XYZ file of C-alpha atoms in Angstrom:
317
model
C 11.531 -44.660 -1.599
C 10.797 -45.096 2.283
C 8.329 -42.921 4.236
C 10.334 -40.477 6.452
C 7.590 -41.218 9.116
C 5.980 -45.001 10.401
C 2.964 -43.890 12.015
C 1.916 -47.412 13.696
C -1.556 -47.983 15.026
C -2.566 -50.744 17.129
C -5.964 -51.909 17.152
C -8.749 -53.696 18.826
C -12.083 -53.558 19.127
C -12.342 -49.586 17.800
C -15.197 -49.917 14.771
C -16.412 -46.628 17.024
C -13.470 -44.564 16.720
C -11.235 -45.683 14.637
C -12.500 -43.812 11.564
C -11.444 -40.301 13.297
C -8.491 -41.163 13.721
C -7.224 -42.368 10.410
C -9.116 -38.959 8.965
C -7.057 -36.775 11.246
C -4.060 -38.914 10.316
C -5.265 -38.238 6.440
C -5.611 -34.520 7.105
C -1.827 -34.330 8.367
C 0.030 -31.049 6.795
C 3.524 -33.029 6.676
C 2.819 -35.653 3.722
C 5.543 -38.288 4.043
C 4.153 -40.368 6.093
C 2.769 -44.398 6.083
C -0.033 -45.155 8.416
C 0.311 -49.089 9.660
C -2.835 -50.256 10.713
C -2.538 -53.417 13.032
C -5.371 -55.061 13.424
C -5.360 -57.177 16.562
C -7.756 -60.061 16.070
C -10.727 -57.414 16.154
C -14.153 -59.464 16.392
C -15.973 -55.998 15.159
C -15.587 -54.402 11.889
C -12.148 -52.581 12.618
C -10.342 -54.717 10.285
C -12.984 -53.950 7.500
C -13.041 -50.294 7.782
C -8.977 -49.995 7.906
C -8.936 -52.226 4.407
C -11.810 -49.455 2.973
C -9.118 -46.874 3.941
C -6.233 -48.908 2.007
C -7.635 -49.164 -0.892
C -8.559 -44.845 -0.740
C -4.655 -44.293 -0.171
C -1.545 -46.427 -0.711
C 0.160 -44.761 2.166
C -1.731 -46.850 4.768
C -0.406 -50.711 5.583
C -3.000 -52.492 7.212
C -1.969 -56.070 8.972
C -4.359 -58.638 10.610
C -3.110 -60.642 12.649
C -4.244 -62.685 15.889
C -5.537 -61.482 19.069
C -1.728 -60.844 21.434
C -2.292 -57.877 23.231
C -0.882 -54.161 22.510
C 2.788 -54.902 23.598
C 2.942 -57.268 20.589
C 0.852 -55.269 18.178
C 3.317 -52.469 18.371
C 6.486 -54.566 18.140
C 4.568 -55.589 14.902
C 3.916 -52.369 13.415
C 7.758 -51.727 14.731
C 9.375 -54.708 12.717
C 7.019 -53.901 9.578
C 7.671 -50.191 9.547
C 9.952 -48.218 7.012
C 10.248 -44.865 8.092
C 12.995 -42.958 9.307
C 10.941 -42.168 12.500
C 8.253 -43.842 14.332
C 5.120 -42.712 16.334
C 2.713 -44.541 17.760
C -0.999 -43.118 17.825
C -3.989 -45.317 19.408
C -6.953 -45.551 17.831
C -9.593 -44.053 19.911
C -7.679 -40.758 19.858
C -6.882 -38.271 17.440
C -3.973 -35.728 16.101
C -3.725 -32.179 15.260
C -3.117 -31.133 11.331
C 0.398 -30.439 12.428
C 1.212 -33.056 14.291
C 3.734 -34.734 12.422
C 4.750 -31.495 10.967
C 5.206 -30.164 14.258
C 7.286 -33.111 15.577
C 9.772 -33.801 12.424
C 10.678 -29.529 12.168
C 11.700 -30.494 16.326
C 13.562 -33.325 15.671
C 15.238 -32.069 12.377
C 16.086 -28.638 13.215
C 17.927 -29.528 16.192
C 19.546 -33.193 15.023
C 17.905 -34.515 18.284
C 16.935 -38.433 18.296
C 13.168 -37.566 19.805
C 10.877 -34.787 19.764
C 7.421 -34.923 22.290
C 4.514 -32.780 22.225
C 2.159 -31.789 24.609
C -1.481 -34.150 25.294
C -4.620 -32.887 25.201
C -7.201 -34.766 27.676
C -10.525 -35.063 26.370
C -12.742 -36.084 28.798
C -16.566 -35.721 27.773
C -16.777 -31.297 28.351
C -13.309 -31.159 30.319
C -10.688 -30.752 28.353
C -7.144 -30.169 30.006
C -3.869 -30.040 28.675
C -0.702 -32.171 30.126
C 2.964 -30.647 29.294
C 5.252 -33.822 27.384
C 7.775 -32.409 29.824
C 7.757 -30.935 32.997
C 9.406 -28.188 33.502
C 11.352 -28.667 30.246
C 14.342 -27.065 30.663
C 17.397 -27.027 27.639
C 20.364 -29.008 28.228
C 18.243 -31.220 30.457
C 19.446 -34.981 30.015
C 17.516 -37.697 28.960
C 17.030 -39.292 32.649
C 15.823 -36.066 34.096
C 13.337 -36.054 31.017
C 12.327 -39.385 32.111
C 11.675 -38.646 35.789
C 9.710 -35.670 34.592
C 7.152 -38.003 31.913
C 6.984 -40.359 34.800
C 5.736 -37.266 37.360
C 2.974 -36.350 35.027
C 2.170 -40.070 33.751
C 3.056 -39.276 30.291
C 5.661 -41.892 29.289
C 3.807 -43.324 26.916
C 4.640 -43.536 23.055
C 1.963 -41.393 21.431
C 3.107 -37.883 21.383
C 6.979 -39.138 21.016
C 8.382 -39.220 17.734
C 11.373 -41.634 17.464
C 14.409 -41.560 15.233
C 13.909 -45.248 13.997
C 18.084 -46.415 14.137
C 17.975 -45.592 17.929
C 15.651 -48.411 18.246
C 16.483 -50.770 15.827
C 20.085 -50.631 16.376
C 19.669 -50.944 20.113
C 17.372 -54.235 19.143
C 14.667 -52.641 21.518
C 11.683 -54.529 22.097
C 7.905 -54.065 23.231
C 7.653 -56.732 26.206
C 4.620 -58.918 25.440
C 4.701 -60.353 28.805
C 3.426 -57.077 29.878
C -0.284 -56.047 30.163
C -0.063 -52.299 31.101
C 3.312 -50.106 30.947
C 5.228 -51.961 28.553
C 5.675 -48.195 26.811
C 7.214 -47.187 30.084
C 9.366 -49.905 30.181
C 10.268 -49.350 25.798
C 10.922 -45.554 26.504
C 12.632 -45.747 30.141
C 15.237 -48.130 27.903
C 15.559 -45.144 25.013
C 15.915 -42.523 27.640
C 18.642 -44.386 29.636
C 20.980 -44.136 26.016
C 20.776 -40.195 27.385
C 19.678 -39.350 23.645
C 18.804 -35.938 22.716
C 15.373 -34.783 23.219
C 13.774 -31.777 21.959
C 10.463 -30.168 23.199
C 7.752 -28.632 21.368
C 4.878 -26.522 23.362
C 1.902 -27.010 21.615
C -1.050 -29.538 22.356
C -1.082 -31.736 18.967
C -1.919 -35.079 20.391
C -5.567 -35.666 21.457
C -6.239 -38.154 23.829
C -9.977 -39.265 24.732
C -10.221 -40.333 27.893
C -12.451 -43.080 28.792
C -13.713 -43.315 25.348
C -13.318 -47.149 24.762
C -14.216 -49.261 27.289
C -12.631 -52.011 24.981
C -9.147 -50.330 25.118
C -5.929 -52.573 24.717
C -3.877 -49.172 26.156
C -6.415 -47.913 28.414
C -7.715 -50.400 30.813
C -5.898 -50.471 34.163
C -7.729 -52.189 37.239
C -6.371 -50.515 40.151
C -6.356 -53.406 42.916
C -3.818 -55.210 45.178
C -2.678 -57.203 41.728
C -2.205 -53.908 40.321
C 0.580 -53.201 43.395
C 2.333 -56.253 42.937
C 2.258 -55.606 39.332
C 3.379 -51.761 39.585
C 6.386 -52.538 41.959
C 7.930 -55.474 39.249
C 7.669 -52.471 36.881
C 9.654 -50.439 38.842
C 11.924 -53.029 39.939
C 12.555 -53.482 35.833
C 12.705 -49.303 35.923
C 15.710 -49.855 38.455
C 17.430 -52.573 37.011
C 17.044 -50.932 33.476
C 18.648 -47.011 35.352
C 21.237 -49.707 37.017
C 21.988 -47.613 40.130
C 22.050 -43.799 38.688
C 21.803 -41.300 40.867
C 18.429 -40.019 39.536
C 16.830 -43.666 40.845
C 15.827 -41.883 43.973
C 13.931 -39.625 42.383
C 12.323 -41.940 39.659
C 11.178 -44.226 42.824
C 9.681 -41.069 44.336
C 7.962 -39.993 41.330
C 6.327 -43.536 40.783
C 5.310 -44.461 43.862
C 3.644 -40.666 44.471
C 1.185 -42.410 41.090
C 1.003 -45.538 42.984
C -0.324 -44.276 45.778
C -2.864 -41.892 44.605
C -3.588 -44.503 42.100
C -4.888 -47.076 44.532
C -6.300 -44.178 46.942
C -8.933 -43.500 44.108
C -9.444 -46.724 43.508
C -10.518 -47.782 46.985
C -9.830 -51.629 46.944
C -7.325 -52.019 49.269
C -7.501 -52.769 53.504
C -6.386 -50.465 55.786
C -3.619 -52.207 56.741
C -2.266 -53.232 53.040
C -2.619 -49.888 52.514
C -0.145 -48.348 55.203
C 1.768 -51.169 54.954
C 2.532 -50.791 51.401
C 2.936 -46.750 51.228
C 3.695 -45.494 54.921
C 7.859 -45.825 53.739
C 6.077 -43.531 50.816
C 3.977 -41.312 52.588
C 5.557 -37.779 51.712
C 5.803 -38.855 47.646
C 2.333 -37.583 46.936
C 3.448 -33.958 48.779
C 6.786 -33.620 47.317
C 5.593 -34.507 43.332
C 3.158 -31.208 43.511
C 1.235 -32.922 41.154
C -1.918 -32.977 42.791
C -3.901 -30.705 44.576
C -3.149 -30.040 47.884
C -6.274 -31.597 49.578
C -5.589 -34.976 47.809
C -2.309 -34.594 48.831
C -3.102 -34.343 52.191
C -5.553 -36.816 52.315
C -3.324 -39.449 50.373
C -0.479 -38.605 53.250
C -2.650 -39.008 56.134
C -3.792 -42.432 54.398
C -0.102 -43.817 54.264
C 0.097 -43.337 58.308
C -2.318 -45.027 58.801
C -5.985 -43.604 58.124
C -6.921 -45.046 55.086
C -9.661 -46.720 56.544
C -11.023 -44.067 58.182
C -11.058 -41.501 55.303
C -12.494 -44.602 52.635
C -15.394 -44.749 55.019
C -15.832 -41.045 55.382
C -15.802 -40.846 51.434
C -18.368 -43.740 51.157
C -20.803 -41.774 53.133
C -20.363 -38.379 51.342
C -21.616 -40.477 48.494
């Protein structure tokens, strides 16, 4: 018999953390399930302590297999999964006990081809919750779904479960060339079938922030290779969308990340800076996903002031 659930979990480098998760995988209300552990060329003891967990319970897979980066790791745990839906979870963060329960009752009750969650963000004290969609609205298609992940940076895998034909019979693919967003890329391909999505309002999926400095999802370095990198992504968004209407929007809704993105991150000249985002410069106001003052701040940078408002910051410091 096959697992209605493939939970897939690619790993590197988490001997710290990756114990939690598996437990809170263990502790999972909803039963049918197989856990695929993908070990990723780990030089610590991840591998180890994923095989001490496979002999404990026959529903966890674990694969070693050599250092490739996440894009490949999850195209592994893809091609060697079973279930009748897929979910990826990463393994420095942790699930609810009705987290797969949760997700399935969406996806089955309304015959819909994915069901998201909301994400908790666990940052040290601060914990904050993200909505899987933004102003989540029914009869909303898949595209407008999409715009509204990519507003809130949430287009990731791990609160998305995934009727497994939709992706198998499309032949989609994780793209290993890719070093960060490769799960925007996956999901902006499963959203453009205009599948049926279902929402469910509760905070089940737990992500850590900052926990793992040794991260194959987490590490981003925001710099003028980061740009370069971020517009080929969108370029690959566009091609993908292929000239719908809602590409306007999607560019908006990207670049608005972009911006604030590399404002934080303080790396780039004054003049790279307008030059890149002035075209840009209202995206951060119109998202309304920031607070005003950053808003503000981020415009004024785009015409021009970056410079002036880096140094200011420097010296508040």
């Amino acid at each position: 018999m096959f697992p209605e659930i493939s939970v897939i979990v690619a790993i590197y480098k988490a001997e710290l953390y990756i114990e939690k998760c598996i437990e809170s995988l263990l502790s999972q209300s909803f039963k049918d399930f197989e856990i695929m552990l993908i070990d990723d060329g780990s030089p610590d003891k991840s591998g180890k302590i994923c095989d001490s967990y496979a002999e404990q319970d026959p529903r966890i897979k674990v694969f070693h297999k050599e250092n490739e980066g996440v894009a490949a790791t999850r195209q592994f745990g893809l091609d060697k999964s079973t279930g009748k839906y897929i979910i990826h979870v990463d393994p420095d963060d942790y699930v609810d006990p009705d987290f797969l329960y949760e997700l399935h009752h969406s996806v089955t009750e309304n015959n819909s081809d994915m069901a998201i969650c909301d994400i908790i963000y666990e940052n040290g004290e601060n914990i904050s919750i993200s909505k899987g969609i933004f102003e989540f609205q029914n009869g909303m298609s898949s595209l407008e779904i999409l715009n509204n992940l990519i507003k809130i940076q949430s287009a990731g895998p791990c609160n998305k479960l995934v009727k497994a034909s939709i992706i198998k019979d499309n032949n989609f693919k994780y793209n290993n060339e890719l070093y960060i967003q490769e799960d925007l890329i996956f999901n902006t391909r499963l959203l453009s079938l205009d599948i049926n999505v279902t929402y469910v309002n509760k905070g089940l999926y737990h992500y850590v922030v900052n926990s793992n400095p040794n991260s194959i999802t987490k590490n981003t370095q925001y710099d003028k290779a980061y740009y370069k990198y971020s517009n080929d992504i969108l370029n690959l968004i566009l091609s993908i969308l292929n000239g719908h209407a809602i590409s306007k929007k999607i560019i908006t809704s990207y670049k608005s990340h972009q911006i604030v993105n590399l404002y934080n991150a303080r790396m780039l000249s004054w003049s790279d800076f307008t030059r890149y985002f002035f075209r840009y410069r209202k995206a951060v106001l119109a998202s309304g996903n920031y607070p005003k003052s950053k808003g503000i701040l981020c415009y004024l940078s785009c015409c021009g002031l970056y410079g002036l408002i880096k140094t200011i910051n420097h010296l508040r410091k």
